[in-house]
Coordinates of C-alpha atoms in Angstrom, one line a residue:
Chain A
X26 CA 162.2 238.5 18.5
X27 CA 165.4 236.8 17.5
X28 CA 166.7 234.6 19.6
X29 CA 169.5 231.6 20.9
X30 CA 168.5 229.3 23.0
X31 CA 171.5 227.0 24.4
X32 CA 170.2 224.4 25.9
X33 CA 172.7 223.4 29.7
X34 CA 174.0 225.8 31.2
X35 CA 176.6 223.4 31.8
X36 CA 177.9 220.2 30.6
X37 CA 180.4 217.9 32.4
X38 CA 182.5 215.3 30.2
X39 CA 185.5 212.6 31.1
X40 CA 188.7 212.8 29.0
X41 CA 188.3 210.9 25.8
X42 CA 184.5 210.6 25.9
X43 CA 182.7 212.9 23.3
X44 CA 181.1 216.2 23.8
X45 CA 178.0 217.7 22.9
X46 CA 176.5 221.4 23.5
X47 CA 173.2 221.9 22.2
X48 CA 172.1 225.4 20.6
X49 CA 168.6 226.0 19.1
X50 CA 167.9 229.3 17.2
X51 CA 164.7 231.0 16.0
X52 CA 164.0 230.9 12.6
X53 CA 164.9 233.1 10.1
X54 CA 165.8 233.5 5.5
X55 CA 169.5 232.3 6.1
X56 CA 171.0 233.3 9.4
X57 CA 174.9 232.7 10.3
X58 CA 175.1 231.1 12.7
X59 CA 179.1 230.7 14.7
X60 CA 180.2 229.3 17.8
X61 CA 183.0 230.7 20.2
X62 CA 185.1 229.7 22.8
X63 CA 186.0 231.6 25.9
X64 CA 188.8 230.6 28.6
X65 CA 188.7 232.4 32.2
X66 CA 188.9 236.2 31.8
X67 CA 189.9 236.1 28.1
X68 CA 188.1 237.4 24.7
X69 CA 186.1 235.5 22.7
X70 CA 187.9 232.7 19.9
X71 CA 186.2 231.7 16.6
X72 CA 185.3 228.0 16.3
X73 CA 183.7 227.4 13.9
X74 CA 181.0 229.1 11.9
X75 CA 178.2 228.5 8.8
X76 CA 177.5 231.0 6.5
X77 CA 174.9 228.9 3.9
X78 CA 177.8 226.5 2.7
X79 CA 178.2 223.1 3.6
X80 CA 175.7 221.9 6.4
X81 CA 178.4 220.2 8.5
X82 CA 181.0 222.5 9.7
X83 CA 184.3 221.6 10.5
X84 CA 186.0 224.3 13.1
X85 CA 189.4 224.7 15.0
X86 CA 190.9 221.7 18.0
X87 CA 188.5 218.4 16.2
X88 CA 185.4 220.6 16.9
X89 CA 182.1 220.6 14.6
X90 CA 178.6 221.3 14.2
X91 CA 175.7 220.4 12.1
X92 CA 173.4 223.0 11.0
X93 CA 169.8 221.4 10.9
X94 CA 167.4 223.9 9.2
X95 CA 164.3 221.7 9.9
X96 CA 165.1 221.6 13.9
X97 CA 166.7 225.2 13.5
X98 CA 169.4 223.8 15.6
X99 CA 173.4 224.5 15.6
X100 CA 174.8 221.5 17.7
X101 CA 178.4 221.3 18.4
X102 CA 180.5 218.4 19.0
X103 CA 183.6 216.3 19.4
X104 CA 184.4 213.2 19.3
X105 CA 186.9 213.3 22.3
X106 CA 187.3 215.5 24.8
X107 CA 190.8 217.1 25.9
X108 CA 191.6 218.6 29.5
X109 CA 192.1 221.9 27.2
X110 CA 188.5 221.9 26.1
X111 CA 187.5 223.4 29.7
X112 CA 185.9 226.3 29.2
X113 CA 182.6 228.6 28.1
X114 CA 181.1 228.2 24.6
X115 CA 179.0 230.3 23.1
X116 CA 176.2 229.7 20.1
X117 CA 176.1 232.9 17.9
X118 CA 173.8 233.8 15.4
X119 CA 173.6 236.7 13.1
X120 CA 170.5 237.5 11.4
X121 CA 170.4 238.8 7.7
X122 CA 168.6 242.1 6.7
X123 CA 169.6 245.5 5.5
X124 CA 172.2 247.0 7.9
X125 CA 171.9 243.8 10.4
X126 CA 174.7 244.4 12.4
X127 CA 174.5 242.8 15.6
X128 CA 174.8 239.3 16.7
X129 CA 172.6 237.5 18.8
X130 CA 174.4 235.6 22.0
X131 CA 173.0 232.4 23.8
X132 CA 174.0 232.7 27.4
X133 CA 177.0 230.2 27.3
X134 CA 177.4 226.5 28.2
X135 CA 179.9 226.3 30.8
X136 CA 182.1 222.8 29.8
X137 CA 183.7 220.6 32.5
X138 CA 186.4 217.9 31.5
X139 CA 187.0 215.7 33.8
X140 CA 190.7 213.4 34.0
Chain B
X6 CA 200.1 240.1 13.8
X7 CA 196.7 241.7 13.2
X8 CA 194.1 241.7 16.3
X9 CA 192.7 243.7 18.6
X10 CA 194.5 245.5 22.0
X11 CA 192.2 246.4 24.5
X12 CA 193.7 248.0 27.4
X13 CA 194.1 248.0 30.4
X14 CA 193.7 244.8 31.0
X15 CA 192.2 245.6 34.9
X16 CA 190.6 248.7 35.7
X17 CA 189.7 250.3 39.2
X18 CA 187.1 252.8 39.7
X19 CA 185.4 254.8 42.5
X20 CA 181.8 255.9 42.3
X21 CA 181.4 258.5 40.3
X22 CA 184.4 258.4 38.0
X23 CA 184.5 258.2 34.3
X24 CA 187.0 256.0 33.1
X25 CA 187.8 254.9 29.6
X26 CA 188.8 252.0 28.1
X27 CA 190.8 251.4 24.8
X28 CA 190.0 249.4 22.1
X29 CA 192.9 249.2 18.9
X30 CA 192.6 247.2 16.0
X31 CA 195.1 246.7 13.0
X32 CA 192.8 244.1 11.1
X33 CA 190.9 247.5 9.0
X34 CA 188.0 246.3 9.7
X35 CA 185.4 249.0 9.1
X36 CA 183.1 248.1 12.3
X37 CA 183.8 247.7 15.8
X38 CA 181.5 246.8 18.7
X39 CA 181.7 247.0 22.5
X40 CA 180.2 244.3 24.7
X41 CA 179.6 244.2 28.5
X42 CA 179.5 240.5 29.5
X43 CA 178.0 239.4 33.0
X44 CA 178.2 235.9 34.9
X45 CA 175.1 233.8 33.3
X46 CA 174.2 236.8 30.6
X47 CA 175.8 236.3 28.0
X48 CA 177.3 239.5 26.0
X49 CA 175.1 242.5 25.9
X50 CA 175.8 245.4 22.8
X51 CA 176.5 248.4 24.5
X52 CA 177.4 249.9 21.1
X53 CA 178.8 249.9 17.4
X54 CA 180.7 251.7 15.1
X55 CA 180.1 251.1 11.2
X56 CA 182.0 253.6 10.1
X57 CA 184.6 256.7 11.2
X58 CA 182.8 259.2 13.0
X59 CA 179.4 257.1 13.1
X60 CA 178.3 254.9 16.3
X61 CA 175.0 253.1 17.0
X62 CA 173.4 252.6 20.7
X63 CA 173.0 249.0 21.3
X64 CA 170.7 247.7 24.1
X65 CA 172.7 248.8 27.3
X66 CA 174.0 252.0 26.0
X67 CA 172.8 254.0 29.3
X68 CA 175.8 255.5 31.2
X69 CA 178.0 254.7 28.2
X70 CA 179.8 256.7 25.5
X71 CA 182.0 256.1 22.6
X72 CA 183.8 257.9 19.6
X73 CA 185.0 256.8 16.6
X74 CA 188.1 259.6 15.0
X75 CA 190.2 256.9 13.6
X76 CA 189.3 253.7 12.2
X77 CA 191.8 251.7 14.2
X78 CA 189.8 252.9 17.5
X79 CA 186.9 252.9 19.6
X80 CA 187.2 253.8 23.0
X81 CA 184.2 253.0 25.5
X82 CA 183.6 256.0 28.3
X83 CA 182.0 254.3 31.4
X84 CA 180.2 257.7 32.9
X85 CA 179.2 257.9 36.2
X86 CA 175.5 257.8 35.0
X87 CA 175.9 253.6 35.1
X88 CA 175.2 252.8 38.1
X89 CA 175.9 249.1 37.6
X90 CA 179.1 249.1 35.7
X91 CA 181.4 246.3 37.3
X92 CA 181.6 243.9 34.6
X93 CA 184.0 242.4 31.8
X94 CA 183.9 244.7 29.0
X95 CA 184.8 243.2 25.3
X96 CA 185.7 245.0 22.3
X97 CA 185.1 243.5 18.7
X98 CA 185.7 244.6 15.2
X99 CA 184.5 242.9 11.8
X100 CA 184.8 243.0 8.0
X101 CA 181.5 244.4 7.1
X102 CA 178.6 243.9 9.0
X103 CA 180.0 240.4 10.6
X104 CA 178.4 238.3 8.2
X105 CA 181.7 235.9 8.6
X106 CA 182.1 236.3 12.2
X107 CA 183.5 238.9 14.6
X108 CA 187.2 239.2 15.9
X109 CA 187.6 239.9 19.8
X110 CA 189.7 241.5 21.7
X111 CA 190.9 240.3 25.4
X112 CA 188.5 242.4 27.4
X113 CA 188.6 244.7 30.2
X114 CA 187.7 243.5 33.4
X115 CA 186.2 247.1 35.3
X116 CA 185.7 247.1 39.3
X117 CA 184.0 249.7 40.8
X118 CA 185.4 250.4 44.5

């Protein structure tokens, strides 16, 4: 079965030290693979995303992540965390295949910055 | 600006109501999606639309149903057949079949009282 795997449930950071949420995925012929960003009872915002370009994605607010086919992992970072950055992030991937429709959500990695 | 409404923004139920929430996008985007998200879940597919007047179950789609007349909406019906449906409900639309991400809407949050 297809699946995300992100790997705290919760990270806790300082202001101005870097940030790192892990996301592994099962393998599969050329997934997508996105994260997004959710503040407290909002939708859903689009980070970032890789779509079988460039390896290293650059996203939205100094965020990126590194697709590693060998490790099947989708690790997102920054060098330097802003009191903003509080919130839930979530690893998306979308599997290819004839009429593939649905994405695949890890369960979220909750992100504390602390001043 | 294009995006997605969903309204209203905070719904009340009692047991063994229907209620329906609205989902409007001005992005034509041919598919749209509803999600039920719960604390330490993640986002569950309830279901999806690829097309006017087509819908797909997704894996919660129990005590659920939708219609698509219009391209620009997608409206969820929470029956009274869900007997768990106190949650944050998200609506999503995308160009295709997502293959370059999905576009949310706000979300609903839905109490049952």
């Amino acid at each position: 079965a297809q699946s995300v795997t992100q790997l705290d449930s919760h990270v806790s950071v300082s202001e101005g030290t870097p940030v790192l949420l892990r996301c592994n995925y099962s393998s599969s012929y050329s997934p997508s693979l996105f994260w997004y960003v959710q503040h407290p009872n909002k939708g859903l915002q689009l980070l970032l995303k890789y779509t079988s370009a460039a390896t290293l994605v650059k996203g939205i607010n100094g965020f990126e992540a590194e697709f590693k086919k060998s490790e099947t992992s989708f690790h997102l970072t920054k060098p330097s965390a802003h009191m903003s950055d509080a919130a839930e992030y979530f690893c998306v991937v979308k599997y290819s295949g004839a009429g593939s429709y649905q994405l695949t959500f890890g369960k979220g990695t909750k992100l504390s910055v602390i001043p | 600006d294009g995006g997605i409404t969903q309204s209203p923004k905070y719904l009340f139920r009692k047991e063994g109501q229907n209620v329906t929430l609205s989902c409007e996008q001005n992005l034509n985007h041919d598919a749209m999606y509803w999600y039920r998200q719960d604390p330490g879940q993640g986002l569950r597919l309830i279901y999806y639309s690829q097309i006017v007047n087509d819908f797909q179950k997704g894996d919660i789609a129990e005590g659920y149903s939708v219609s698509r007349e219009k391209k620009e909406s997608f409206p969820l019906t929470v029956t009274s057949a869900q007997k768990n449906p106190t949650a944050f409900y998200l609506c999503a639309s995308s160009i295709g079949s997502g293959n370059y991400g999905y576009t949310f809407g706000s979300g609903t949050r839905l109490t049952v009282v």
